[in-house]
mmCIF file of N, CA, C and O in Angstrom:
data_model
loop_
_atom_site.group_PDB
_atom_site.id
_atom_site.type_symbol
_atom_site.label_atom_id
_atom_site.label_comp_id
_atom_site.label_asym_id
_atom_site.label_seq_id
_atom_site.Cartn_x
_atom_site.Cartn_y
_atom_site.Cartn_z
ATOM 1 N N MET A 1 161.698 65.692 53.927
ATOM 2 C CA MET A 1 162.917 66.285 53.393
ATOM 3 C C MET A 1 162.673 66.597 51.921
ATOM 4 O O MET A 1 162.184 65.768 51.173
ATOM 5 N N ALA A 2 163.005 67.778 51.517
ATOM 6 C CA ALA A 2 162.822 68.181 50.131
ATOM 7 C C ALA A 2 163.821 67.451 49.238
ATOM 8 O O ALA A 2 164.941 67.146 49.658
ATOM 9 N N PHE A 3 163.391 67.198 48.040
ATOM 10 C CA PHE A 3 164.249 66.481 47.099
ATOM 11 C C PHE A 3 165.549 67.231 46.857
ATOM 12 O O PHE A 3 166.612 66.620 46.767
ATOM 13 N N GLU A 4 165.490 68.537 46.789
ATOM 14 C CA GLU A 4 166.704 69.331 46.544
ATOM 15 C C GLU A 4 167.704 69.176 47.690
ATOM 16 O O GLU A 4 168.906 69.110 47.462
ATOM 17 N N ALA A 5 167.214 69.102 48.918
ATOM 18 C CA ALA A 5 168.108 68.909 50.065
ATOM 19 C C ALA A 5 168.759 67.535 50.013
ATOM 20 O O ALA A 5 169.964 67.393 50.259
ATOM 21 N N LEU A 6 167.979 66.527 49.657
ATOM 22 C CA LEU A 6 168.521 65.174 49.538
ATOM 23 C C LEU A 6 169.543 65.101 48.407
ATOM 24 O O LEU A 6 170.603 64.489 48.549
ATOM 25 N N LYS A 7 169.235 65.758 47.310
ATOM 26 C CA LYS A 7 170.168 65.796 46.184
ATOM 27 C C LYS A 7 171.480 66.468 46.600
ATOM 28 O O LYS A 7 172.565 65.996 46.261
ATOM 29 N N ALA A 8 171.391 67.538 47.363
ATOM 30 C CA ALA A 8 172.598 68.224 47.836
ATOM 31 C C ALA A 8 173.412 67.321 48.756
ATOM 32 O O ALA A 8 174.649 67.285 48.674
ATOM 33 N N GLU A 9 172.738 66.562 49.613
ATOM 34 C CA GLU A 9 173.451 65.627 50.487
ATOM 35 C C GLU A 9 174.148 64.538 49.679
ATOM 36 O O GLU A 9 175.270 64.138 49.998
ATOM 37 N N LEU A 10 173.499 64.046 48.627
ATOM 38 C CA LEU A 10 174.123 63.039 47.766
ATOM 39 C C LEU A 10 175.331 63.623 47.043
ATOM 40 O O LEU A 10 176.368 62.959 46.923
ATOM 41 N N ASP A 11 175.211 64.846 46.567
ATOM 42 C CA ASP A 11 176.347 65.495 45.902
ATOM 43 C C ASP A 11 177.527 65.639 46.860
ATOM 44 O O ASP A 11 178.674 65.381 46.488
ATOM 45 N N LEU A 12 177.244 66.030 48.092
ATOM 46 C CA LEU A 12 178.292 66.164 49.102
ATOM 47 C C LEU A 12 178.924 64.802 49.407
ATOM 48 O O LEU A 12 180.144 64.687 49.527
ATOM 49 N N LEU A 13 178.108 63.786 49.499
ATOM 50 C CA LEU A 13 178.610 62.439 49.747
ATOM 51 C C LEU A 13 179.519 61.980 48.612
ATOM 52 O O LEU A 13 180.589 61.413 48.856
ATOM 53 N N LEU A 14 179.138 62.237 47.388
ATOM 54 C CA LEU A 14 179.966 61.855 46.242
ATOM 55 C C LEU A 14 181.291 62.613 46.245
ATOM 56 O O LEU A 14 182.340 62.043 45.923
ATOM 57 N N GLN A 15 181.265 63.867 46.632
ATOM 58 C CA GLN A 15 182.500 64.644 46.715
ATOM 59 C C GLN A 15 183.394 64.102 47.820
ATOM 60 O O GLN A 15 184.609 64.027 47.670
ATOM 61 N N THR A 16 182.794 63.699 48.925
ATOM 62 C CA THR A 16 183.554 63.146 50.047
ATOM 63 C C THR A 16 184.297 61.888 49.634
ATOM 64 O O THR A 16 185.475 61.716 49.959
ATOM 65 N N VAL A 17 183.632 61.000 48.901
ATOM 66 C CA VAL A 17 184.302 59.763 48.480
ATOM 67 C C VAL A 17 185.370 60.056 47.434
ATOM 68 O O VAL A 17 186.378 59.367 47.378
ATOM 69 N N ALA A 18 185.183 61.094 46.662
ATOM 70 C CA ALA A 18 186.217 61.472 45.692
ATOM 71 C C ALA A 18 187.469 61.952 46.420
ATOM 72 O O ALA A 18 188.588 61.709 45.976
ATOM 73 N N ASP A 19 187.277 62.590 47.569
ATOM 74 C CA ASP A 19 188.403 63.096 48.352
ATOM 75 C C ASP A 19 189.052 62.015 49.211
ATOM 76 O O ASP A 19 190.230 62.125 49.554
ATOM 77 N N ALA A 20 188.293 60.998 49.607
ATOM 78 C CA ALA A 20 188.815 59.934 50.477
ATOM 79 C C ALA A 20 188.335 58.568 49.985
ATOM 80 O O ALA A 20 187.495 57.930 50.611
ATOM 81 N N PRO A 21 188.844 58.103 48.861
ATOM 82 C CA PRO A 21 188.339 56.854 48.272
ATOM 83 C C PRO A 21 188.653 55.600 49.089
ATOM 84 O O PRO A 21 188.087 54.548 48.841
ATOM 85 N N GLU A 22 189.531 55.711 50.076
ATOM 86 C CA GLU A 22 189.883 54.531 50.862
ATOM 87 C C GLU A 22 188.754 54.071 51.787
ATOM 88 O O GLU A 22 188.755 52.948 52.266
ATOM 89 N N ASP A 23 187.773 54.911 52.039
ATOM 90 C CA ASP A 23 186.663 54.546 52.924
ATOM 91 C C ASP A 23 185.440 54.145 52.105
ATOM 92 O O ASP A 23 184.369 54.729 52.228
ATOM 93 N N ARG A 24 185.597 53.124 51.292
ATOM 94 C CA ARG A 24 184.507 52.688 50.419
ATOM 95 C C ARG A 24 183.322 52.142 51.206
ATOM 96 O O ARG A 24 182.181 52.352 50.827
ATOM 97 N N PHE A 25 183.594 51.424 52.286
ATOM 98 C CA PHE A 25 182.482 50.848 53.037
ATOM 99 C C PHE A 25 181.656 51.940 53.707
ATOM 100 O O PHE A 25 180.421 51.882 53.706
ATOM 101 N N GLY A 26 182.328 52.942 54.280
ATOM 102 C CA GLY A 26 181.600 54.058 54.878
ATOM 103 C C GLY A 26 180.748 54.777 53.840
ATOM 104 O O GLY A 26 179.599 55.139 54.105
ATOM 105 N N PHE A 27 181.310 54.973 52.658
ATOM 106 C CA PHE A 27 180.559 55.588 51.560
ATOM 107 C C PHE A 27 179.352 54.732 51.197
ATOM 108 O O PHE A 27 178.246 55.236 51.011
ATOM 109 N N TYR A 28 179.567 53.431 51.113
ATOM 110 C CA TYR A 28 178.504 52.486 50.765
ATOM 111 C C TYR A 28 177.327 52.609 51.741
ATOM 112 O O TYR A 28 176.173 52.722 51.320
ATOM 113 N N ILE A 29 177.624 52.606 53.022
ATOM 114 C CA ILE A 29 176.570 52.703 54.036
ATOM 115 C C ILE A 29 175.827 54.030 53.913
ATOM 116 O O ILE A 29 174.592 54.069 53.941
ATOM 117 N N GLN A 30 176.562 55.117 53.759
ATOM 118 C CA GLN A 30 175.912 56.431 53.642
ATOM 119 C C GLN A 30 175.085 56.532 52.362
ATOM 120 O O GLN A 30 173.987 57.101 52.370
ATOM 121 N N LEU A 31 175.609 55.977 51.264
ATOM 122 C CA LEU A 31 174.862 55.996 50.001
ATOM 123 C C LEU A 31 173.553 55.238 50.154
ATOM 124 O O LEU A 31 172.492 55.718 49.744
ATOM 125 N N LYS A 32 173.594 54.061 50.766
ATOM 126 C CA LYS A 32 172.372 53.282 50.968
ATOM 127 C C LYS A 32 171.367 54.063 51.816
ATOM 128 O O LYS A 32 170.169 54.056 51.516
ATOM 129 N N GLU A 33 171.853 54.728 52.864
ATOM 130 C CA GLU A 33 170.956 55.515 53.713
ATOM 131 C C GLU A 33 170.274 56.621 52.915
ATOM 132 O O GLU A 33 169.054 56.816 53.026
ATOM 133 N N LYS A 34 171.052 57.350 52.127
ATOM 134 C CA LYS A 34 170.482 58.466 51.355
ATOM 135 C C LYS A 34 169.508 57.965 50.289
ATOM 136 O O LYS A 34 168.435 58.549 50.089
ATOM 137 N N LEU A 35 169.856 56.885 49.604
ATOM 138 C CA LEU A 35 168.964 56.360 48.575
ATOM 139 C C LEU A 35 167.690 55.800 49.200
ATOM 140 O O LEU A 35 166.599 55.963 48.640
ATOM 141 N N ASN A 36 167.815 55.180 50.363
ATOM 142 C CA ASN A 36 166.619 54.686 51.046
ATOM 143 C C ASN A 36 165.732 55.836 51.516
ATOM 144 O O ASN A 36 164.503 55.721 51.493
ATOM 145 N N GLN A 37 166.336 56.943 51.934
ATOM 146 C CA GLN A 37 165.546 58.126 52.293
ATOM 147 C C GLN A 37 164.781 58.626 51.074
ATOM 148 O O GLN A 37 163.594 58.959 51.166
ATOM 149 N N ALA A 38 165.457 58.691 49.947
ATOM 150 C CA ALA A 38 164.801 59.154 48.723
ATOM 151 C C ALA A 38 163.622 58.245 48.387
ATOM 152 O O ALA A 38 162.521 58.724 48.072
ATOM 153 N N ARG A 39 163.848 56.947 48.466
ATOM 154 C CA ARG A 39 162.775 55.990 48.157
ATOM 155 C C ARG A 39 161.614 56.126 49.145
ATOM 156 O O ARG A 39 160.452 56.032 48.748
ATOM 157 N N ALA A 40 161.937 56.335 50.417
ATOM 158 C CA ALA A 40 160.891 56.474 51.437
ATOM 159 C C ALA A 40 160.001 57.684 51.168
ATOM 160 O O ALA A 40 158.816 57.668 51.504
ATOM 161 N N PHE A 41 160.566 58.715 50.576
ATOM 162 C CA PHE A 41 159.785 59.917 50.257
ATOM 163 C C PHE A 41 159.164 59.859 48.863
ATOM 164 O O PHE A 41 158.582 60.832 48.402
ATOM 165 N N GLY A 42 159.315 58.707 48.196
ATOM 166 C CA GLY A 42 158.681 58.525 46.905
ATOM 167 C C GLY A 42 159.475 59.017 45.719
ATOM 168 O O GLY A 42 158.955 59.078 44.610
ATOM 169 N N TYR A 43 160.735 59.377 45.944
ATOM 170 C CA TYR A 43 161.574 59.835 44.842
ATOM 171 C C TYR A 43 162.300 58.640 44.222
ATOM 172 O O TYR A 43 162.675 57.703 44.924
ATOM 173 N N THR A 44 162.508 58.704 42.935
ATOM 174 C CA THR A 44 163.294 57.690 42.256
ATOM 175 C C THR A 44 164.709 58.222 42.113
ATOM 176 O O THR A 44 164.925 59.243 41.454
ATOM 177 N N PRO A 45 165.691 57.549 42.740
ATOM 178 C CA PRO A 45 167.070 58.009 42.622
ATOM 179 C C PRO A 45 167.557 57.906 41.180
ATOM 180 O O PRO A 45 167.043 57.100 40.398
ATOM 181 N N PRO A 46 168.559 58.701 40.819
ATOM 182 C CA PRO A 46 169.127 58.613 39.468
ATOM 183 C C PRO A 46 169.681 57.206 39.201
ATOM 184 O O PRO A 46 170.202 56.551 40.109
ATOM 185 N N GLN A 47 169.553 56.772 37.969
ATOM 186 C CA GLN A 47 169.961 55.416 37.595
ATOM 187 C C GLN A 47 171.437 55.157 37.868
ATOM 188 O O GLN A 47 171.801 54.066 38.283
ATOM 189 N N ASP A 48 172.291 56.157 37.675
ATOM 190 C CA ASP A 48 173.718 55.924 37.919
ATOM 191 C C ASP A 48 173.991 55.628 39.386
ATOM 192 O O ASP A 48 174.840 54.796 39.715
ATOM 193 N N LEU A 49 173.232 56.241 40.297
ATOM 194 C CA LEU A 49 173.408 55.952 41.718
ATOM 195 C C LEU A 49 172.820 54.593 42.087
ATOM 196 O O LEU A 49 173.367 53.881 42.937
ATOM 197 N N ILE A 50 171.736 54.214 41.440
ATOM 198 C CA ILE A 50 171.167 52.883 41.647
ATOM 199 C C ILE A 50 172.161 51.827 41.181
ATOM 200 O O ILE A 50 172.381 50.814 41.858
ATOM 201 N N ASP A 51 172.791 52.070 40.028
ATOM 202 C CA ASP A 51 173.793 51.137 39.504
ATOM 203 C C ASP A 51 174.997 51.047 40.437
ATOM 204 O O ASP A 51 175.520 49.950 40.684
ATOM 205 N N LEU A 52 175.435 52.185 40.962
ATOM 206 C CA LEU A 52 176.559 52.204 41.895
ATOM 207 C C LEU A 52 176.204 51.441 43.168
ATOM 208 O O LEU A 52 177.006 50.653 43.676
ATOM 209 N N GLU A 53 175.005 51.643 43.660
ATOM 210 C CA GLU A 53 174.560 50.923 44.854
ATOM 211 C C GLU A 53 174.597 49.415 44.604
ATOM 212 O O GLU A 53 175.089 48.651 45.446
ATOM 213 N N ALA A 54 174.109 48.975 43.461
ATOM 214 C CA ALA A 54 174.096 47.548 43.136
ATOM 215 C C ALA A 54 175.516 46.992 43.035
ATOM 216 O O ALA A 54 175.793 45.891 43.518
ATOM 217 N N GLU A 55 176.410 47.759 42.434
ATOM 218 C CA GLU A 55 177.804 47.328 42.320
ATOM 219 C C GLU A 55 178.443 47.189 43.704
ATOM 220 O O GLU A 55 179.139 46.203 43.986
ATOM 221 N N LEU A 56 178.206 48.161 44.570
ATOM 222 C CA LEU A 56 178.760 48.094 45.921
ATOM 223 C C LEU A 56 178.102 46.984 46.735
ATOM 224 O O LEU A 56 178.776 46.323 47.539
ATOM 225 N N ASP A 57 176.803 46.741 46.516
ATOM 226 C CA ASP A 57 176.136 45.609 47.179
ATOM 227 C C ASP A 57 176.866 44.309 46.836
ATOM 228 O O ASP A 57 177.181 43.516 47.722
ATOM 229 N N ARG A 58 177.137 44.122 45.546
ATOM 230 C CA ARG A 58 177.837 42.900 45.117
ATOM 231 C C ARG A 58 179.229 42.831 45.717
ATOM 232 O O ARG A 58 179.660 41.787 46.201
ATOM 233 N N GLU A 59 179.947 43.954 45.687
ATOM 234 C CA GLU A 59 181.310 43.982 46.205
ATOM 235 C C GLU A 59 181.360 43.590 47.671
ATOM 236 O O GLU A 59 182.142 42.721 48.068
ATOM 237 N N PHE A 60 180.528 44.210 48.473
ATOM 238 C CA PHE A 60 180.606 43.947 49.900
ATOM 239 C C PHE A 60 179.952 42.627 50.285
ATOM 240 O O PHE A 60 180.349 42.009 51.268
ATOM 241 N N THR A 61 178.992 42.166 49.514
ATOM 242 C CA THR A 61 178.427 40.838 49.758
ATOM 243 C C THR A 61 179.473 39.779 49.440
ATOM 244 O O THR A 61 179.658 38.839 50.203
ATOM 245 N N ASP A 62 180.184 39.942 48.317
ATOM 246 C CA ASP A 62 181.239 38.997 47.956
ATOM 247 C C ASP A 62 182.343 38.977 49.005
ATOM 248 O O ASP A 62 182.833 37.921 49.382
ATOM 249 N N GLU A 63 182.739 40.150 49.495
ATOM 250 C CA GLU A 63 183.782 40.218 50.517
ATOM 251 C C GLU A 63 183.333 39.509 51.788
ATOM 252 O O GLU A 63 184.101 38.774 52.399
ATOM 253 N N ASN A 64 182.097 39.704 52.189
ATOM 254 C CA ASN A 64 181.608 39.062 53.403
ATOM 255 C C ASN A 64 181.485 37.558 53.223
ATOM 256 O O ASN A 64 181.733 36.795 54.155
ATOM 257 N N THR A 65 181.122 37.117 52.036
ATOM 258 C CA THR A 65 181.011 35.693 51.770
ATOM 259 C C THR A 65 182.388 35.040 51.861
ATOM 260 O O THR A 65 182.508 33.932 52.384
ATOM 261 N N GLU A 66 183.425 35.722 51.358
ATOM 262 C CA GLU A 66 184.775 35.169 51.430
ATOM 263 C C GLU A 66 185.267 35.123 52.870
ATOM 264 O O GLU A 66 185.911 34.169 53.278
ATOM 265 N N LYS A 67 184.985 36.161 53.651
ATOM 266 C CA LYS A 67 185.456 36.215 55.036
ATOM 267 C C LYS A 67 184.647 35.305 55.949
ATOM 268 O O LYS A 67 185.178 34.735 56.893
ATOM 269 N N PHE A 68 183.353 35.221 55.682
ATOM 270 C CA PHE A 68 182.441 34.451 56.544
ATOM 271 C C PHE A 68 181.610 33.505 55.678
ATOM 272 O O PHE A 68 180.461 33.792 55.360
ATOM 273 N N PRO A 69 182.196 32.373 55.283
ATOM 274 C CA PRO A 69 181.459 31.448 54.416
ATOM 275 C C PRO A 69 180.178 30.965 55.082
ATOM 276 O O PRO A 69 180.110 30.804 56.304
ATOM 277 N N ARG A 70 179.178 30.755 54.258
ATOM 278 C CA ARG A 70 177.909 30.240 54.774
ATOM 279 C C ARG A 70 178.057 28.766 55.100
ATOM 280 O O ARG A 70 178.731 28.026 54.370
ATOM 281 N N PRO A 71 177.417 28.311 56.176
ATOM 282 C CA PRO A 71 177.515 26.888 56.524
ATOM 283 C C PRO A 71 176.849 26.030 55.470
ATOM 284 O O PRO A 71 175.870 26.430 54.845
ATOM 285 N N SER A 72 177.376 24.836 55.294
ATOM 286 C CA SER A 72 176.812 23.913 54.285
ATOM 287 C C SER A 72 175.631 23.162 54.821
ATOM 288 O O SER A 72 175.483 22.864 55.925
#
């Protein structure tokens, strides 16, 4: 996949979440998929998207920890 095509998909994904912010988890999953595709092809994603991915990782990890506590 060409970098420009991947970049266009990321731009579309960002526009989608701007239009429907209530589906944060769906956005999170799609963002991770696109960034992992970029990494698989040897591209370095933009730092702002890496930062957003890390923030969403923390958010959804924290939510899952609260809902499903780890056994002691």
